[in-house]
mmCIF file of C-alpha atoms and ligand atoms in Angstrom:
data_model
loop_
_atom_site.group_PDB
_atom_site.id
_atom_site.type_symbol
_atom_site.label_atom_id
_atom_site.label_comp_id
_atom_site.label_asym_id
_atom_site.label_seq_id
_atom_site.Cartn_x
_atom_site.Cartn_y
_atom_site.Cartn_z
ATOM 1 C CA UNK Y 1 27.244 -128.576 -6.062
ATOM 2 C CA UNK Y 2 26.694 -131.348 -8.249
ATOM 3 C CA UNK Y 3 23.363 -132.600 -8.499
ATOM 4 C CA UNK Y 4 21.640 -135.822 -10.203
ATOM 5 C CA UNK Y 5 17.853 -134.318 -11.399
ATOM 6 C CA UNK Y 6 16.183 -138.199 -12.187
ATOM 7 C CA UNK Y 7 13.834 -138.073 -15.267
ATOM 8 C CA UNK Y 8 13.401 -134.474 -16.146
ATOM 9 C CA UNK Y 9 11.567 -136.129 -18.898
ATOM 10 C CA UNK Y 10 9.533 -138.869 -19.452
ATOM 11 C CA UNK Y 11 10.618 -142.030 -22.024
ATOM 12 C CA UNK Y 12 7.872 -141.099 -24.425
ATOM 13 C CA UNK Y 13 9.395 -137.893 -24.474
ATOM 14 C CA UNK Y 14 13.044 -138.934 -24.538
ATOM 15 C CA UNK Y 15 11.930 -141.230 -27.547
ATOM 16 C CA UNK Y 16 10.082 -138.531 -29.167
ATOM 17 C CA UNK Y 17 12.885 -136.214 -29.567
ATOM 18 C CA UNK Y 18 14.808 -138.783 -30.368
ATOM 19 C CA UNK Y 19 12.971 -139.494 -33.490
ATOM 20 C CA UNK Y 20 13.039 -136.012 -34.308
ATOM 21 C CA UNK Y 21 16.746 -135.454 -33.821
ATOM 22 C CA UNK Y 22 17.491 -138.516 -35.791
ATOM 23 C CA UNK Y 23 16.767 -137.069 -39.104
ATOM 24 C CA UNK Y 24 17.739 -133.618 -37.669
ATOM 25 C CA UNK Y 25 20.851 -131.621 -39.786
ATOM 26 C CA UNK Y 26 23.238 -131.265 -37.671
ATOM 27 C CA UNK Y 27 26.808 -128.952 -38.034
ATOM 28 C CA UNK Y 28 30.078 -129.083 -36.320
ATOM 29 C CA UNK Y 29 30.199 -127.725 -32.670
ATOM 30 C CA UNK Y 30 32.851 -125.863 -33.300
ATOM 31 C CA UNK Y 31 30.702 -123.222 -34.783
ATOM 32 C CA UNK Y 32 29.676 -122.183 -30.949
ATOM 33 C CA UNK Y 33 33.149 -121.959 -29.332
ATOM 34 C CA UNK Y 34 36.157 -119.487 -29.328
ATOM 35 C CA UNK Y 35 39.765 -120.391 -30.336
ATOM 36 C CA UNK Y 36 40.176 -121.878 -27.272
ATOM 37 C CA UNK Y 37 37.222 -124.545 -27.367
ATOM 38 C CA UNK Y 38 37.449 -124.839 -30.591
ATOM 39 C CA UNK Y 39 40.736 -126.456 -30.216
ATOM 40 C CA UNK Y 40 39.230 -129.904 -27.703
ATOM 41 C CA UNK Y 41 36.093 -129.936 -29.461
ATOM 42 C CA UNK Y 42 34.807 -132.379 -31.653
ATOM 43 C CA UNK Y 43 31.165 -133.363 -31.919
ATOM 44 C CA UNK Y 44 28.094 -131.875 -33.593
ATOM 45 C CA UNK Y 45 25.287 -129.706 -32.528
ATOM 46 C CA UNK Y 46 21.842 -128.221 -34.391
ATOM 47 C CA UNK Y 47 22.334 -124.774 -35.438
ATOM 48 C CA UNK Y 48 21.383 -122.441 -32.535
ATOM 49 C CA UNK Y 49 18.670 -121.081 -35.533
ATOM 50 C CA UNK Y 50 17.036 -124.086 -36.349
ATOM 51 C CA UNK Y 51 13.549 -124.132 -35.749
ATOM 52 C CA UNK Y 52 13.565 -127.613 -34.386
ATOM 53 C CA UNK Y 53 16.568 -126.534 -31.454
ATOM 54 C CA UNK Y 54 14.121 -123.387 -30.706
ATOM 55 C CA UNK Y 55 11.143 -126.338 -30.643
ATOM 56 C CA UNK Y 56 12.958 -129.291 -28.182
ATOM 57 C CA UNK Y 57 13.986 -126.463 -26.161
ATOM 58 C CA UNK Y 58 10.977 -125.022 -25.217
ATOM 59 C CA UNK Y 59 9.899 -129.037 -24.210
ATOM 60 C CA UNK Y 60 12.971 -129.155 -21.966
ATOM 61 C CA UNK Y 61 12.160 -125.674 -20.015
ATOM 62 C CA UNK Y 62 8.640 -126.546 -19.961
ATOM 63 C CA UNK Y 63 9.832 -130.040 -18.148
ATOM 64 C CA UNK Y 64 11.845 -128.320 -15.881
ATOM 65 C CA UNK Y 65 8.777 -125.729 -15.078
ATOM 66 C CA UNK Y 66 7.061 -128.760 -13.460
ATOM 67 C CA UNK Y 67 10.444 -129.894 -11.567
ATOM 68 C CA UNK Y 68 11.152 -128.721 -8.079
ATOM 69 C CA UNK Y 69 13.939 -130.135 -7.458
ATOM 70 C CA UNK Y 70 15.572 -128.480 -10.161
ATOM 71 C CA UNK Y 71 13.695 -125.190 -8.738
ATOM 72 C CA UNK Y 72 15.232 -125.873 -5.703
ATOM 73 C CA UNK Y 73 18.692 -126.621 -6.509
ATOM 74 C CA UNK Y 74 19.183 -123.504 -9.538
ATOM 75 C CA UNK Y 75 17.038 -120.883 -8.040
ATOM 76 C CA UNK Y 76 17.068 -120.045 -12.139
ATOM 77 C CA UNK Y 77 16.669 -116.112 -13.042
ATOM 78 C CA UNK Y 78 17.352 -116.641 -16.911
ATOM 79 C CA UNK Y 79 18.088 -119.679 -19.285
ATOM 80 C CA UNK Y 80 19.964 -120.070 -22.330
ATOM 81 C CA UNK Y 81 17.931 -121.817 -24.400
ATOM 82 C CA UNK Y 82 18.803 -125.254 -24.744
ATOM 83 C CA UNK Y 83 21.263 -126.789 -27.510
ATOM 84 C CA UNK Y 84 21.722 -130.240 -28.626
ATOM 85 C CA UNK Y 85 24.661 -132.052 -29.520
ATOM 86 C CA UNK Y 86 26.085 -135.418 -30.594
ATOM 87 C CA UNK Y 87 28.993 -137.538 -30.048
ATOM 88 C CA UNK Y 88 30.267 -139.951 -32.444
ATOM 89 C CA UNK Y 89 32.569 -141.480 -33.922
ATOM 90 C CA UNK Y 90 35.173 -141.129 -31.192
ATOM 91 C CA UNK Y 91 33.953 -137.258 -31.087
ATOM 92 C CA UNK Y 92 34.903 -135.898 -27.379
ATOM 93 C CA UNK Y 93 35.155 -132.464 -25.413
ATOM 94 C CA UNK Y 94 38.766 -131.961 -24.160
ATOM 95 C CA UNK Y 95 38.954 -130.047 -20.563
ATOM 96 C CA UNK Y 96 37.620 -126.417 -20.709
ATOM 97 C CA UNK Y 97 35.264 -124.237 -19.133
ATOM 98 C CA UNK Y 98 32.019 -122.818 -20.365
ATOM 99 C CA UNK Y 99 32.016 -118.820 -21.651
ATOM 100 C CA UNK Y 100 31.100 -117.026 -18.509
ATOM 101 C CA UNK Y 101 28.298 -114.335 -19.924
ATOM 102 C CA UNK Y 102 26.270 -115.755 -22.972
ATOM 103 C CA UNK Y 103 24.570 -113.120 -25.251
ATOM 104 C CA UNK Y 104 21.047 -114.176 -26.032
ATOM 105 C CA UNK Y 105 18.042 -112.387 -27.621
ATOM 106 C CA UNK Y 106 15.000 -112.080 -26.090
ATOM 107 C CA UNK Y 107 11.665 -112.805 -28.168
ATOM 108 C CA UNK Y 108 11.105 -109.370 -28.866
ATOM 109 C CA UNK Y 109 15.142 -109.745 -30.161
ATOM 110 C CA UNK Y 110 16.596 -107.386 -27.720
ATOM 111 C CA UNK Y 111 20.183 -108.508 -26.931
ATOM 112 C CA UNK Y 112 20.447 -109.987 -23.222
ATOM 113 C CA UNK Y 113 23.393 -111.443 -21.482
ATOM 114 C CA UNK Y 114 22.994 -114.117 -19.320
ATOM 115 C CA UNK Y 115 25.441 -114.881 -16.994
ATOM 116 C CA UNK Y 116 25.922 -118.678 -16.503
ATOM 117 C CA UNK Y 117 26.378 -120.061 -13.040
ATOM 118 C CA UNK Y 118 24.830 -123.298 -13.526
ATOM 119 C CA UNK Y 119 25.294 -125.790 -16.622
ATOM 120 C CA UNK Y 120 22.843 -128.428 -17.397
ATOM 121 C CA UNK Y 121 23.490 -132.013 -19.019
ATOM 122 C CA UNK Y 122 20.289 -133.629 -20.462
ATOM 123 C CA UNK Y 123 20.954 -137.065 -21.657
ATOM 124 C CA UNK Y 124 18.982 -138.156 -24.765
ATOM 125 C CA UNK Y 125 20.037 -142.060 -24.732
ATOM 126 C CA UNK Y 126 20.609 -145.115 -22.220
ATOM 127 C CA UNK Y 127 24.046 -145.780 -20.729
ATOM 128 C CA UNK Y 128 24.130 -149.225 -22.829
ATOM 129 C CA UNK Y 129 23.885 -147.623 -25.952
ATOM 130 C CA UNK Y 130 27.524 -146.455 -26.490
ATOM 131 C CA UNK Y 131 30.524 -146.571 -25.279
ATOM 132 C CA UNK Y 132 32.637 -143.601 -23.295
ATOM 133 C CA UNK Y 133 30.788 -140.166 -23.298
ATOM 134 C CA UNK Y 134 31.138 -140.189 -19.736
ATOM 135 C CA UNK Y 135 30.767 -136.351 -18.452
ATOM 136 C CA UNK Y 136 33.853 -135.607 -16.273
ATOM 137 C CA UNK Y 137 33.630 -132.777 -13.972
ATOM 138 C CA UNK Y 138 36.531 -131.548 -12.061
ATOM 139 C CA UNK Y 139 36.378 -129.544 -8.545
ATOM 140 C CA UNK Y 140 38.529 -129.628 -5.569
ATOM 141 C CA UNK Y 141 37.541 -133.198 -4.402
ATOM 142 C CA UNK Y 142 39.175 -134.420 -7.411
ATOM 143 C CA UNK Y 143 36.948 -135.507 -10.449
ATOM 144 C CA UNK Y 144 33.318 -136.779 -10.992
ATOM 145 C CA UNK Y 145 32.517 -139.260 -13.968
ATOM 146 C CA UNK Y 146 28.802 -138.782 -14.881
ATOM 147 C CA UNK Y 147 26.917 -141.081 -17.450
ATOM 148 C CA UNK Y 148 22.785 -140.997 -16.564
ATOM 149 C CA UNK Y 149 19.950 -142.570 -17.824
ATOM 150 C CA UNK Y 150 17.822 -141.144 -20.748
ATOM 151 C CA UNK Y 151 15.870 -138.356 -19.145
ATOM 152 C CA UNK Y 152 18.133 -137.771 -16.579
ATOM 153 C CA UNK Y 153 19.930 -134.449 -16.095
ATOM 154 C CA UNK Y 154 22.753 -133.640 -14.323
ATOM 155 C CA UNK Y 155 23.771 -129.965 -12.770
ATOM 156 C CA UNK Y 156 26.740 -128.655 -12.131
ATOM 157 C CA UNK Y 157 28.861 -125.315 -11.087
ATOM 158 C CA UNK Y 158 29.388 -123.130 -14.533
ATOM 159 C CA UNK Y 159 33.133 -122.572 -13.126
ATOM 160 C CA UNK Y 160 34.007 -126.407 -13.222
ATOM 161 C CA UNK Y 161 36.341 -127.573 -15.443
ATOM 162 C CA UNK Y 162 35.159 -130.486 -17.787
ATOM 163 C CA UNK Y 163 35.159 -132.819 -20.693
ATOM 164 C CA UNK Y 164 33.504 -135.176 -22.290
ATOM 165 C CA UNK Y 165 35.129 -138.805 -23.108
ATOM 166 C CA UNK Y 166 35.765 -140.270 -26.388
ATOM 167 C CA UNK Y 167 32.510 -142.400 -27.828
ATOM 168 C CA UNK Y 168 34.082 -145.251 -29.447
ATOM 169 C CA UNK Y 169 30.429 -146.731 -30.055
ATOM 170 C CA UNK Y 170 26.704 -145.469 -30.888
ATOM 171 C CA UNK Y 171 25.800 -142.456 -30.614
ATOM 172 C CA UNK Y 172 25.335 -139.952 -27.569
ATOM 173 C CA UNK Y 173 22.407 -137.298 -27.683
ATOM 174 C CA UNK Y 174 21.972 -134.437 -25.111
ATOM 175 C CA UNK Y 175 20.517 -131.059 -24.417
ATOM 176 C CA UNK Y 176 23.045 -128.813 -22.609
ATOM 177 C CA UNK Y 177 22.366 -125.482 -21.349
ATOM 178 C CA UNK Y 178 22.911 -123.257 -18.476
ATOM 179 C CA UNK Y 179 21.139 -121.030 -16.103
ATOM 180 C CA UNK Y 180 21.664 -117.560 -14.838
ATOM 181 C CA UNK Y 181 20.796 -118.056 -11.302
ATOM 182 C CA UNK Y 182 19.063 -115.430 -8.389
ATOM 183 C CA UNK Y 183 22.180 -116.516 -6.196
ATOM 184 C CA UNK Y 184 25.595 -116.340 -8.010
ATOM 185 C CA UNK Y 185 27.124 -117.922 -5.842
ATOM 186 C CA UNK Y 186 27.726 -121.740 -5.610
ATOM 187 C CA UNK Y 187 27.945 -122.075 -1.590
ATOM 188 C CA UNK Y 188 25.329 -119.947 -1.305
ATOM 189 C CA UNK Y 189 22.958 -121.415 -3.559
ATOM 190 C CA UNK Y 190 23.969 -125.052 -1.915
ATOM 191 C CA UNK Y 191 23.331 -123.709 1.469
ATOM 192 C CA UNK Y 192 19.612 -122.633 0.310
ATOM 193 C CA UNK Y 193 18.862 -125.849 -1.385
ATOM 194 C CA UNK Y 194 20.627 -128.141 1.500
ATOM 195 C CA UNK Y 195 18.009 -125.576 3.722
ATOM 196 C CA UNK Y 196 14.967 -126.258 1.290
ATOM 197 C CA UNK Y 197 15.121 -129.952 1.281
ATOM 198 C CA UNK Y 198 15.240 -130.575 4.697
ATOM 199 C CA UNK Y 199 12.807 -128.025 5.311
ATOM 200 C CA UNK Y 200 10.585 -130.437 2.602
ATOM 201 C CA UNK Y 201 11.680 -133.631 4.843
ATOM 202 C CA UNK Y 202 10.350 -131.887 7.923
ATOM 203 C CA UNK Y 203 7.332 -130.878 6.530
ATOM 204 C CA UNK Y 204 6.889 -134.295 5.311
ATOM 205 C CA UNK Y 205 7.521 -136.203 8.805
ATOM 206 C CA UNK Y 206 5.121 -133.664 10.706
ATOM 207 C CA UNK Y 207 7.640 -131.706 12.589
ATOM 208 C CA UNK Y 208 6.461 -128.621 14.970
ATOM 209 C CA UNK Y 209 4.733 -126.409 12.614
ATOM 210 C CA UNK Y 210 5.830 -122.735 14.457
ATOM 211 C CA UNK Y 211 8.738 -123.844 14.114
ATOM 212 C CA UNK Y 212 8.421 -124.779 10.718
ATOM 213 C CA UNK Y 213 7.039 -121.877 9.658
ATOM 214 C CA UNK Y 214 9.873 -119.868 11.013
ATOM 215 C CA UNK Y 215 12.475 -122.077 9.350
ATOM 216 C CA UNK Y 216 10.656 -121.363 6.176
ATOM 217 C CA UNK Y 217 10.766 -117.251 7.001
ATOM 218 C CA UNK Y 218 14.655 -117.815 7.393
ATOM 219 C CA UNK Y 219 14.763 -119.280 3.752
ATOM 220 C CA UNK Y 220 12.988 -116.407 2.613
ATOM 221 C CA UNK Y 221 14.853 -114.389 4.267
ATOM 222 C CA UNK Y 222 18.085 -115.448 3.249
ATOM 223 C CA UNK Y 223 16.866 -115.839 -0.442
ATOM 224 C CA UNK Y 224 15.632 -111.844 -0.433
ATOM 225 C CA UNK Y 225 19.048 -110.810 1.232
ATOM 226 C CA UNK Y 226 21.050 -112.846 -1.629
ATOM 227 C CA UNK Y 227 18.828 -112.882 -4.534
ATOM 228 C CA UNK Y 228 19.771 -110.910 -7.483
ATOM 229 C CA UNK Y 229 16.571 -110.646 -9.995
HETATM 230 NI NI1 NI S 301 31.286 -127.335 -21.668
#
């Protein structure tokens, strides 16, 4: 499932890390890839250790703590914590797919994998502001070209193959990250969140509330028979 999350973050707080990340030092990308990525990639990204990536991240997850949508639609269990990058001077992402099992550490700096299931686009700047950077994410109904508005964040299936175009003008800023979710897989997960909403429109129109409230049971039900945690 590919899902459009609108404004994950406000435009004070688009332009506030904005400012920050402008006088930010940032270092090749490369440095956070295999042989294989390392091959398609060129753009930059803060170090995974600078204190300012550790401090924009914990904005971002504290944004998406207040989003139910994205609740809704990840059913998260564990997040990587966010990164940043920047495209460039005709800096792109060639076709690849994401690591499958990230090692993190946790604050007390015990190693933890996290699996990724779902990957997360942020965007940082307005569509007008360069040129190319479109995110293009191929599945089996061919491929989807996604270029959102500054606080806008886009989810996607970990497994999908992707790239990101060429900018040939300005700059393009986003947070990228993925989520270990309670139900590994995609169908499933869609199911649930295809369940949710319409359970949410329901509630929202004033439909029969037994039979709501059985509806919502079966969600629960399905979620505790699926949910890893
Ligand atoms: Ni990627």
């Amino acid at each position: 499932m590919l899902l459009h999350i609108p404004q994950v973050l406000a435009p004070q707080e688009v332009a506030a890390m904005r400012q920050a990340l402008d006088q930010a030092d940032w270092t090749d990308g490369r440095e956070t890839v295999g042989a294989q990525g390392a091959q398609v990639k060129r753009n930059e990204q803060l170090p995974d250790a600078s204190p300012l990536r550790e401090q924009l991240g914990q904005r971002i997850l504290a944004a998406l703590d207040r989003n139910p949508l994205y609740f809704a639609a990840a059913l998260p269990l564990r997040v990587v914590p966010p990164r940043f990058n920047r495209y460039q001077g005709g800096g792109e992402y060639g076709f690849h797919i994401d690591g499958s099992v990230m090692l993190t550490r946790t604050p007390d700096h015990r190693a933890q994998p996290i699996r990724s299931d779902v990957s997360c686009t942020l965007f940082l700047c307005e569509p007008d502001e360069y040129d190319g950077g479109e995110l293009i994410i191929s599945d089996t109904y061919g491929e989807h070209e996604v270029k959102l508005p500054a606080g806008d964040m886009v989810l996607y299936p970990s497994s999908s193959l992707h790239k990101v175009q060429p900018v040939t003008r300005g700059a393009r800023l986003a947070s990228f990250f993925w989520v270990q979710s309670m139900i590994r897989d995609d169908a499933c997960r869609r199911l649930l969140f295809e369940m949710d909403t319409s359970l949410e429109t329901l509630r929202a129109t004033g439909a029969d509330n037994a039979a709501l409230v059985r509806l919502t049971g079966i969600y629960h039900n399905l979620l505790r028979r699926w949910a890893e945690t």
